[in-house]
mmCIF file of C-alpha atoms in Angstrom:
data_model
loop_
_atom_site.group_PDB
_atom_site.id
_atom_site.type_symbol
_atom_site.label_atom_id
_atom_site.label_comp_id
_atom_site.label_asym_id
_atom_site.label_seq_id
_atom_site.Cartn_x
_atom_site.Cartn_y
_atom_site.Cartn_z
ATOM 1 C CA GLY X 965 68.466 148.808 185.035
ATOM 2 C CA LEU X 966 69.158 147.848 181.566
ATOM 3 C CA VAL X 967 72.881 148.230 181.893
ATOM 4 C CA GLY X 968 72.183 146.146 185.103
ATOM 5 C CA CYS X 969 70.891 143.791 183.235
ATOM 6 C CA SER X 970 73.198 142.939 180.102
ATOM 7 C CA LEU X 971 76.495 142.808 182.994
ATOM 8 C CA SER X 972 74.540 140.477 184.649
ATOM 9 C CA THR X 973 74.077 138.342 181.703
ATOM 10 C CA PRO X 974 77.683 136.058 181.020
ATOM 11 C CA ASP X 975 78.961 135.907 177.386
ATOM 12 C CA SER X 976 80.391 132.400 178.254
ATOM 13 C CA VAL X 977 79.591 129.807 180.398
ATOM 14 C CA GLY X 978 83.027 127.892 179.759
ATOM 15 C CA THR X 979 84.078 125.277 177.732
ATOM 16 C CA ILE X 980 83.560 121.422 177.053
ATOM 17 C CA GLY X 981 87.497 120.733 175.334
ATOM 18 C CA ASP X 982 87.951 123.880 173.195
ATOM 19 C CA VAL X 983 84.638 124.308 171.952
ATOM 20 C CA ASP X 984 83.172 128.053 173.921
ATOM 21 C CA ILE X 985 79.813 127.325 175.268
ATOM 22 C CA THR X 986 78.475 130.570 174.639
ATOM 23 C CA SER X 987 75.438 131.793 176.824
ATOM 24 C CA GLY X 988 72.920 132.050 174.265
ATOM 25 C CA LEU X 989 74.177 128.303 173.111
ATOM 26 C CA TYR X 990 73.548 127.428 176.953
ATOM 27 C CA LEU X 991 70.490 128.543 176.815
ATOM 28 C CA LEU X 992 69.101 126.740 173.462
ATOM 29 C CA ALA X 993 70.498 123.254 175.350
ATOM 30 C CA GLN X 994 68.525 124.409 178.008
ATOM 31 C CA PHE X 995 65.124 125.479 176.758
ATOM 32 C CA ASP X 996 65.480 122.309 173.990
ATOM 33 C CA ALA X 997 65.767 120.006 177.299
ATOM 34 C CA TYR X 998 62.593 121.896 178.699
ATOM 35 C CA GLN X 999 60.898 121.157 175.692
ATOM 36 C CA THR X 1000 61.939 117.049 176.308
ATOM 37 C CA ALA X 1001 60.837 117.180 179.752
ATOM 38 C CA ALA X 1002 57.367 119.050 178.244
ATOM 39 C CA ASP X 1003 56.910 116.288 175.454
ATOM 40 C CA LEU X 1004 57.093 113.620 178.414
ATOM 41 C CA ALA X 1005 54.232 115.553 180.451
ATOM 42 C CA SER X 1006 51.022 113.649 181.399
ATOM 43 C CA ASP X 1007 47.839 115.187 180.623
ATOM 44 C CA GLU X 1008 47.370 116.878 184.101
ATOM 45 C CA GLN X 1009 50.912 118.569 184.098
ATOM 46 C CA ASP X 1010 51.181 121.932 182.416
ATOM 47 C CA ALA X 1011 54.519 122.553 180.772
ATOM 48 C CA SER X 1012 53.737 126.309 180.175
ATOM 49 C CA LYS X 1013 53.719 127.144 183.856
ATOM 50 C CA VAL X 1014 57.668 126.590 184.398
ATOM 51 C CA SER X 1015 58.226 127.104 187.982
ATOM 52 C CA SER X 1016 55.392 124.317 189.216
ATOM 53 C CA PHE X 1017 56.478 122.217 186.301
ATOM 54 C CA LEU X 1018 59.958 122.271 186.859
ATOM 55 C CA LYS X 1019 59.040 120.481 190.504
ATOM 56 C CA ALA X 1020 57.180 117.961 189.271
ATOM 57 C CA THR X 1021 57.996 114.573 188.297
ATOM 58 C CA ILE X 1022 57.748 112.873 184.937
ATOM 59 C CA THR X 1023 58.105 109.473 183.176
ATOM 60 C CA VAL X 1024 61.287 109.006 181.416
ATOM 61 C CA ASP X 1025 61.341 105.922 180.152
ATOM 62 C CA ASP X 1026 57.561 103.628 180.221
ATOM 63 C CA ALA X 1027 59.183 100.488 179.864
ATOM 64 C CA THR X 1028 60.780 100.426 183.063
ATOM 65 C CA GLY X 1029 58.545 103.227 184.849
ATOM 66 C CA GLU X 1030 62.038 105.135 185.404
ATOM 67 C CA THR X 1031 61.129 108.979 186.580
ATOM 68 C CA ALA X 1032 62.827 112.306 187.037
ATOM 69 C CA VAL X 1033 61.902 115.521 189.012
ATOM 70 C CA VAL X 1034 62.018 118.260 186.171
ATOM 71 C CA SER X 1035 64.271 120.378 186.867
ATOM 72 C CA ASP X 1036 66.617 117.397 187.519
ATOM 73 C CA TYR X 1037 66.013 116.181 183.985
ATOM 74 C CA VAL X 1038 66.655 119.638 182.301
ATOM 75 C CA ALA X 1039 70.073 119.957 183.879
ATOM 76 C CA GLN X 1040 70.948 116.637 182.730
ATOM 77 C CA LYS X 1041 69.678 117.107 179.100
ATOM 78 C CA THR X 1042 71.182 120.490 178.901
ATOM 79 C CA LEU X 1043 74.403 119.216 179.886
ATOM 80 C CA GLU X 1044 74.307 116.049 177.183
ATOM 81 C CA ASN X 1045 72.940 118.480 174.522
ATOM 82 C CA LEU X 1046 76.368 121.103 175.146
ATOM 83 C CA GLU X 1047 78.457 117.964 174.951
ATOM 84 C CA SER X 1048 76.926 116.684 171.893
ATOM 85 C CA TYR X 1049 77.184 120.017 170.269
ATOM 86 C CA ALA X 1050 81.454 120.406 171.435
ATOM 87 C CA ALA X 1051 81.806 116.773 170.722
ATOM 88 C CA ILE X 1052 80.187 117.625 167.199
ATOM 89 C CA GLU X 1053 82.216 120.414 166.543
ATOM 90 C CA THR X 1054 85.535 118.975 167.750
ATOM 91 C CA ARG X 1055 85.205 115.655 165.831
ATOM 92 C CA PHE X 1056 84.364 117.511 162.489
ATOM 93 C CA ASP X 1057 87.321 119.781 163.070
ATOM 94 C CA ALA X 1058 89.802 117.021 163.715
ATOM 95 C CA LEU X 1059 88.683 115.127 160.408
ATOM 96 C CA GLY X 1060 89.031 117.892 158.297
ATOM 97 C CA GLY X 1061 85.540 118.796 157.753
ATOM 98 C CA VAL X 1062 84.674 122.257 155.942
ATOM 99 C CA LEU X 1063 81.138 123.836 155.803
ATOM 100 C CA THR X 1064 80.784 124.619 151.954
ATOM 101 C CA PRO X 1065 79.241 128.029 151.024
ATOM 102 C CA ASP X 1066 76.025 126.111 150.442
ATOM 103 C CA GLU X 1067 76.129 124.598 153.721
ATOM 104 C CA GLU X 1068 76.593 127.631 155.582
ATOM 105 C CA ALA X 1069 74.063 129.632 153.443
ATOM 106 C CA GLN X 1070 71.644 127.016 154.267
ATOM 107 C CA ALA X 1071 72.324 127.103 157.931
ATOM 108 C CA ASP X 1072 71.552 130.733 158.020
ATOM 109 C CA SER X 1073 68.703 130.499 156.125
ATOM 110 C CA TYR X 1074 67.087 128.054 158.344
ATOM 111 C CA ALA X 1075 68.117 129.736 160.994
ATOM 112 C CA SER X 1076 66.279 132.864 159.846
ATOM 113 C CA GLN X 1077 63.306 130.642 159.322
ATOM 114 C CA LEU X 1078 63.213 129.417 162.768
ATOM 115 C CA MET X 1079 63.423 133.323 163.827
ATOM 116 C CA GLU X 1080 60.655 134.102 161.564
ATOM 117 C CA GLN X 1081 58.652 131.708 163.228
ATOM 118 C CA ASN X 1082 59.128 132.066 166.610
ATOM 119 C CA GLY X 1083 61.153 134.815 167.021
ATOM 120 C CA ASP X 1084 59.224 136.402 169.980
ATOM 121 C CA LEU X 1085 59.951 132.806 171.729
ATOM 122 C CA TYR X 1086 63.247 132.922 171.100
ATOM 123 C CA LYS X 1087 64.193 136.369 172.341
ATOM 124 C CA ALA X 1088 62.328 136.000 175.512
ATOM 125 C CA ASN X 1089 64.525 132.763 176.213
ATOM 126 C CA GLY X 1090 67.961 135.129 175.266
ATOM 127 C CA ILE X 1091 68.468 133.122 171.674
ATOM 128 C CA GLY X 1092 69.394 135.176 169.402
ATOM 129 C CA LEU X 1093 69.687 135.139 165.230
ATOM 130 C CA ASP X 1094 73.695 134.318 166.157
ATOM 131 C CA THR X 1095 72.860 131.416 168.303
ATOM 132 C CA LEU X 1096 70.746 129.904 165.775
ATOM 133 C CA LYS X 1097 72.785 130.392 162.873
ATOM 134 C CA ARG X 1098 75.830 128.337 165.003
ATOM 135 C CA PHE X 1099 73.162 125.446 166.304
ATOM 136 C CA GLU X 1100 72.194 124.881 162.424
ATOM 137 C CA ARG X 1101 75.920 124.591 161.260
ATOM 138 C CA ILE X 1102 76.340 121.842 164.072
ATOM 139 C CA LEU X 1103 73.379 120.258 162.965
ATOM 140 C CA ILE X 1104 74.715 120.165 159.040
ATOM 141 C CA LYS X 1105 78.500 119.272 160.579
ATOM 142 C CA SER X 1106 76.913 116.526 162.500
ATOM 143 C CA SER X 1107 75.065 115.139 159.182
ATOM 144 C CA ASP X 1108 78.559 115.628 157.297
ATOM 145 C CA LEU X 1109 80.297 113.272 160.094
ATOM 146 C CA LEU X 1110 78.509 110.571 158.836
ATOM 147 C CA THR X 1111 80.544 110.598 155.529
ATOM 148 C CA LEU X 1112 83.633 111.684 157.213
ATOM 149 C CA CYS X 1113 83.270 108.737 159.892
ATOM 150 C CA TYR X 1114 81.814 106.060 157.407
ATOM 151 C CA GLY X 1115 82.100 107.067 154.244
ATOM 152 C CA THR X 1116 84.173 106.056 150.955
ATOM 153 C CA ASP X 1117 87.135 107.808 152.183
ATOM 154 C CA GLY X 1118 86.046 108.108 155.533
ATOM 155 C CA GLU X 1119 87.737 107.406 159.394
ATOM 156 C CA THR X 1120 86.587 104.223 159.131
ATOM 157 C CA PRO X 1121 84.601 103.539 155.926
ATOM 158 C CA VAL X 1122 81.658 101.206 155.117
ATOM 159 C CA SER X 1123 82.399 99.051 152.221
ATOM 160 C CA ASP X 1124 80.125 98.751 149.045
ATOM 161 C CA ALA X 1125 79.218 94.761 150.102
ATOM 162 C CA GLU X 1126 78.152 96.194 153.642
ATOM 163 C CA LEU X 1127 76.419 98.687 152.476
ATOM 164 C CA THR X 1128 74.865 96.499 149.731
ATOM 165 C CA SER X 1129 74.137 93.866 152.387
ATOM 166 C CA HIS X 1130 71.966 96.725 154.770
ATOM 167 C CA LEU X 1131 70.055 98.210 151.382
ATOM 168 C CA GLU X 1132 68.501 94.235 150.328
ATOM 169 C CA ASP X 1133 68.468 93.209 154.581
ATOM 170 C CA ASP X 1134 67.597 95.811 156.740
ATOM 171 C CA MET X 1135 65.748 98.441 154.528
ATOM 172 C CA VAL X 1136 62.769 98.611 152.087
ATOM 173 C CA TYR X 1137 62.679 100.606 148.703
ATOM 174 C CA ILE X 1138 59.140 101.181 147.338
ATOM 175 C CA ARG X 1139 56.960 102.799 144.855
ATOM 176 C CA TYR X 1140 53.861 103.535 146.234
ATOM 177 C CA THR X 1141 50.301 105.452 146.041
ATOM 178 C CA VAL X 1142 48.100 106.684 148.852
ATOM 179 C CA ILE X 1143 44.499 106.636 148.370
ATOM 180 C CA PRO X 1144 42.632 108.745 150.860
ATOM 181 C CA LEU X 1145 39.886 107.286 153.160
ATOM 182 C CA TYR X 1146 37.195 110.055 152.686
ATOM 183 C CA ASN X 1147 36.131 111.724 149.354
ATOM 184 C CA THR X 1148 38.167 114.422 148.165
ATOM 185 C CA SER X 1149 35.454 116.546 146.996
ATOM 186 C CA THR X 1150 33.003 116.631 149.512
ATOM 187 C CA PHE X 1151 35.653 115.282 152.275
ATOM 188 C CA ALA X 1152 32.790 112.601 153.681
ATOM 189 C CA PHE X 1153 35.185 110.349 155.709
ATOM 190 C CA ALA X 1154 34.450 106.176 154.645
ATOM 191 C CA ASP X 1155 32.917 104.384 157.554
ATOM 192 C CA ASP X 1156 34.188 101.151 158.469
ATOM 193 C CA ASP X 1157 32.013 98.908 156.034
ATOM 194 C CA GLN X 1158 33.342 101.741 153.218
ATOM 195 C CA SER X 1159 36.878 101.015 154.057
ATOM 196 C CA THR X 1160 36.919 97.720 154.004
ATOM 197 C CA GLN X 1161 35.580 97.414 150.916
ATOM 198 C CA MET X 1162 38.023 100.044 149.556
ATOM 199 C CA LEU X 1163 41.133 97.974 151.235
ATOM 200 C CA GLU X 1164 39.537 94.968 149.551
ATOM 201 C CA LEU X 1165 39.568 96.569 146.240
ATOM 202 C CA ALA X 1166 43.081 97.562 146.618
ATOM 203 C CA GLN X 1167 44.550 94.354 147.900
ATOM 204 C CA THR X 1168 42.200 92.695 144.213
ATOM 205 C CA ALA X 1169 44.469 95.135 142.330
ATOM 206 C CA ALA X 1170 47.800 93.895 144.259
ATOM 207 C CA GLU X 1171 46.823 90.398 143.681
ATOM 208 C CA SER X 1172 46.371 90.871 140.071
ATOM 209 C CA TYR X 1173 49.703 92.120 139.256
ATOM 210 C CA ASN X 1174 51.863 89.581 141.762
ATOM 211 C CA ALA X 1175 49.975 86.449 139.452
ATOM 212 C CA ALA X 1176 52.253 87.965 136.825
ATOM 213 C CA VAL X 1177 55.069 89.900 138.276
ATOM 214 C CA PRO X 1178 57.954 91.010 135.625
ATOM 215 C CA ALA X 1179 61.593 90.002 135.804
ATOM 216 C CA ASP X 1180 63.291 93.109 136.204
ATOM 217 C CA ALA X 1181 62.497 96.551 138.426
ATOM 218 C CA ALA X 1182 61.602 98.970 135.352
ATOM 219 C CA ALA X 1183 58.754 96.363 134.173
ATOM 220 C CA GLN X 1184 57.890 95.859 137.987
ATOM 221 C CA THR X 1185 56.786 99.642 138.198
ATOM 222 C CA SER X 1186 55.097 99.923 134.974
ATOM 223 C CA ALA X 1187 52.927 96.761 135.510
ATOM 224 C CA PHE X 1188 52.191 97.778 139.086
ATOM 225 C CA GLY X 1189 51.403 101.499 137.829
ATOM 226 C CA ALA X 1190 49.320 99.672 135.288
ATOM 227 C CA ALA X 1191 47.170 98.111 137.706
ATOM 228 C CA VAL X 1192 47.269 100.848 139.845
ATOM 229 C CA SER X 1193 45.432 102.953 137.375
ATOM 230 C CA ALA X 1194 42.977 100.090 136.288
ATOM 231 C CA ALA X 1195 41.905 99.893 140.083
ATOM 232 C CA LEU X 1196 41.546 103.421 141.512
ATOM 233 C CA PRO X 1197 38.345 104.729 139.503
ATOM 234 C CA ASP X 1198 36.218 101.487 141.327
ATOM 235 C CA ILE X 1199 37.855 102.267 144.834
ATOM 236 C CA TYR X 1200 37.394 105.734 144.854
ATOM 237 C CA ALA X 1201 33.408 105.202 143.430
ATOM 238 C CA VAL X 1202 33.147 103.742 146.770
ATOM 239 C CA LEU X 1203 32.822 107.359 148.122
ATOM 240 C CA ASP X 1204 31.199 108.053 145.229
ATOM 241 C CA GLY X 1205 34.371 110.023 144.145
ATOM 242 C CA THR X 1206 36.808 109.827 140.897
ATOM 243 C CA PRO X 1207 40.423 109.870 141.380
ATOM 244 C CA SER X 1208 42.319 113.146 140.058
ATOM 245 C CA SER X 1209 44.668 112.794 137.076
ATOM 246 C CA ASP X 1210 48.064 112.727 138.735
ATOM 247 C CA ALA X 1211 45.874 109.585 141.837
ATOM 248 C CA ALA X 1212 48.152 106.915 139.903
ATOM 249 C CA SER X 1213 51.241 108.790 139.987
ATOM 250 C CA LEU X 1214 53.597 106.489 141.973
ATOM 251 C CA SER X 1215 55.824 108.331 144.732
ATOM 252 C CA THR X 1216 58.989 106.291 145.721
ATOM 253 C CA ALA X 1217 60.399 105.413 149.550
ATOM 254 C CA LEU X 1218 64.014 103.681 150.888
ATOM 255 C CA LEU X 1219 62.791 102.827 154.479
ATOM 256 C CA GLY X 1220 64.827 101.933 157.448
ATOM 257 C CA ALA X 1221 63.771 99.524 159.815
ATOM 258 C CA ALA X 1222 62.422 102.436 162.200
ATOM 259 C CA ASP X 1223 60.815 104.254 159.282
ATOM 260 C CA ILE X 1224 58.639 101.289 158.384
ATOM 261 C CA ASP X 1225 57.040 101.349 161.916
ATOM 262 C CA SER X 1226 56.230 105.049 162.019
ATOM 263 C CA THR X 1227 55.357 105.269 158.323
ATOM 264 C CA PHE X 1228 52.893 102.383 158.366
ATOM 265 C CA SER X 1229 50.792 103.039 161.822
ATOM 266 C CA GLU X 1230 48.043 100.512 161.474
ATOM 267 C CA GLU X 1231 48.541 96.765 163.375
ATOM 268 C CA GLY X 1232 49.972 94.304 160.610
ATOM 269 C CA ALA X 1233 50.705 97.273 158.197
ATOM 270 C CA ALA X 1234 54.545 97.010 158.830
ATOM 271 C CA ASP X 1235 54.980 93.544 158.863
ATOM 272 C CA ALA X 1236 52.763 93.129 155.646
ATOM 273 C CA VAL X 1237 55.196 95.324 153.945
ATOM 274 C CA ARG X 1238 58.414 93.683 155.459
ATOM 275 C CA ALA X 1239 56.981 90.357 154.493
ATOM 276 C CA LEU X 1240 57.300 91.264 150.669
ATOM 277 C CA LYS X 1241 59.658 90.562 148.457
ATOM 278 C CA PRO X 1242 61.133 92.409 145.623
ATOM 279 C CA GLY X 1243 58.939 92.772 142.950
ATOM 280 C CA GLU X 1244 55.948 91.951 145.087
ATOM 281 C CA ALA X 1245 52.927 94.003 145.591
ATOM 282 C CA ALA X 1246 50.118 94.424 148.481
ATOM 283 C CA ALA X 1247 47.388 97.072 149.747
ATOM 284 C CA VAL X 1248 47.468 98.203 153.282
ATOM 285 C CA GLN X 1249 45.807 100.735 155.491
ATOM 286 C CA TYR X 1250 48.402 103.190 156.139
ATOM 287 C CA SER X 1251 47.290 105.224 158.426
ATOM 288 C CA GLY X 1252 43.711 105.907 160.364
ATOM 289 C CA TYR X 1253 42.516 108.355 157.014
ATOM 290 C CA ALA X 1254 44.593 106.544 153.925
ATOM 291 C CA LEU X 1255 45.268 103.729 152.416
ATOM 292 C CA MET X 1256 48.597 102.330 150.764
ATOM 293 C CA LEU X 1257 48.885 100.464 147.300
ATOM 294 C CA LEU X 1258 52.558 99.649 146.922
ATOM 295 C CA VAL X 1259 55.339 97.414 145.294
ATOM 296 C CA ARG X 1260 58.711 96.091 146.589
ATOM 297 C CA LEU X 1261 61.550 96.909 144.816
ATOM 298 C CA ASP X 1262 65.271 96.043 144.592
ATOM 299 C CA PRO X 1263 66.885 98.706 145.357
ATOM 300 C CA LEU X 1264 69.555 97.973 143.445
ATOM 301 C CA GLU X 1265 67.665 97.047 140.240
ATOM 302 C CA ALA X 1266 65.412 100.032 140.575
ATOM 303 C CA ASP X 1267 68.667 102.664 141.425
ATOM 304 C CA THR X 1268 72.308 102.543 141.930
ATOM 305 C CA LEU X 1269 74.125 102.542 145.331
ATOM 306 C CA ASP X 1270 75.644 105.836 144.935
ATOM 307 C CA THR X 1271 71.999 107.557 144.822
ATOM 308 C CA LEU X 1272 71.074 105.440 148.033
ATOM 309 C CA ARG X 1273 74.153 105.831 149.782
ATOM 310 C CA ALA X 1274 73.809 108.682 151.910
ATOM 311 C CA GLN X 1275 70.321 107.711 152.897
ATOM 312 C CA ALA X 1276 71.417 103.518 153.693
ATOM 313 C CA LEU X 1277 74.663 105.033 155.582
ATOM 314 C CA SER X 1278 72.681 107.451 157.543
ATOM 315 C CA ASP X 1279 70.076 104.132 158.658
ATOM 316 C CA MET X 1280 73.047 101.907 158.887
ATOM 317 C CA LYS X 1281 75.548 104.082 161.271
ATOM 318 C CA SER X 1282 72.925 106.868 162.807
ATOM 319 C CA SER X 1283 72.431 105.532 165.903
ATOM 320 C CA GLU X 1284 76.470 104.104 166.420
ATOM 321 C CA LEU X 1285 77.543 107.784 165.384
ATOM 322 C CA GLN X 1286 75.049 109.444 167.685
ATOM 323 C CA ASP X 1287 76.510 107.129 170.156
ATOM 324 C CA SER X 1288 79.941 107.684 170.065
ATOM 325 C CA ILE X 1289 79.311 111.823 169.765
ATOM 326 C CA GLN X 1290 77.888 111.498 173.176
ATOM 327 C CA SER X 1291 80.024 109.442 174.228
ATOM 328 C CA PHE X 1292 83.033 111.349 173.289
ATOM 329 C CA GLY X 1293 81.619 114.633 174.597
ATOM 330 C CA ALA X 1294 81.159 113.035 178.387
ATOM 331 C CA SER X 1295 85.046 112.336 178.190
ATOM 332 C CA LEU X 1296 86.303 115.832 177.124
ATOM 333 C CA PRO X 1297 87.720 118.102 179.818
ATOM 334 C CA HIS X 1298 84.929 120.129 181.215
ATOM 335 C CA ALA X 1299 85.441 123.502 182.153
ATOM 336 C CA LEU X 1300 82.241 124.980 182.920
ATOM 337 C CA ASP X 1301 81.257 128.063 184.963
ATOM 338 C CA THR X 1302 78.505 127.269 187.642
ATOM 339 C CA ALA X 1303 78.433 130.314 188.695
ATOM 340 C CA ALA X 1304 78.067 132.428 185.120
ATOM 341 C CA MET X 1305 75.026 129.168 184.501
ATOM 342 C CA LYS X 1306 73.317 129.888 187.847
ATOM 343 C CA LYS X 1307 72.943 133.506 186.310
ATOM 344 C CA LEU X 1308 70.780 131.616 183.394
ATOM 345 C CA PRO X 1309 68.236 129.631 185.606
ATOM 346 C CA ALA X 1310 65.390 126.704 183.847
ATOM 347 C CA SER X 1311 63.060 128.874 185.831
ATOM 348 C CA LYS X 1312 63.372 132.184 184.041
ATOM 349 C CA ILE X 1313 62.651 129.889 180.334
ATOM 350 C CA GLN X 1314 58.923 131.607 178.819
ATOM 351 C CA ASN X 1315 57.552 128.584 177.570
ATOM 352 C CA THR X 1316 54.023 129.332 175.629
ATOM 353 C CA GLN X 1317 53.048 126.003 174.624
ATOM 354 C CA SER X 1318 51.055 123.772 177.563
ATOM 355 C CA ASP X 1319 52.583 120.757 177.225
ATOM 356 C CA GLN X 1320 52.028 118.412 173.911
#
């Protein structure tokens, strides 16, 4: 019986372009497609019941109300995943990309971690360590394509002037500290009045700093840090707490437009951060459980273009690159074996999570 099962599983389901699509890679693409569908399941739908969920209908676009039968959606997303993998490998090779030994070691390490964390689930779905290693290499190649396509020596390089303009106009560089809306010793949460009082104290600290903003980024950071240190004891005292020795330590973040919206989830917070001019500080409710005191800095006064280049290039060109990869993958010759793919049906997926 085991021999018969082995013989019935194809080694490959064909090619896209010159890229061989192994059965393991196909199963991984299909499994990821199913997880994407599961994330769209309604509260009444149970994605752990694979057979019934595949027959269900999900909303795939809230804005338009577009729906799809899960089995059709999974089939389409599986193909798109495979096209993306093939496009990445093809473009990477065409542009002379070579993974460094460190990148290969990193890919292997990530794959091993995935197998350690979810090995039983992957194995139940026919996905082995070699497939995960290949997949992790594809992810690294995708990241490297940003430089190969748009880097200084890339296929269509982004000029330093364009990158500088994007950094200054479309991204926000901040130094900040996060203030929890709970007592860090007792974990008692602030009520609405206490949260309001803590936010007002933090805003007073920001306004105090803004009254005399220094001229350069280094001085701005120092002055802002001093304002934070002075304000924290009173803010923590609202919940009968005291700040830790490192509570006033400032962290750094460079945020793109999408990052700002996802980072500052509370209403109005993202807009308040965007509205800051370099050198200005603000206090906002960062999330349901924390405040943030922050100062916006001129990124190229606080850091160098070369240091920020990779992140700025990613923010500027990742979406364009992804679109071009998907389009290129769809245009490659497809020589997929329908009979082989039928031996690896989505109905055989083992899924332990009950939707979101």
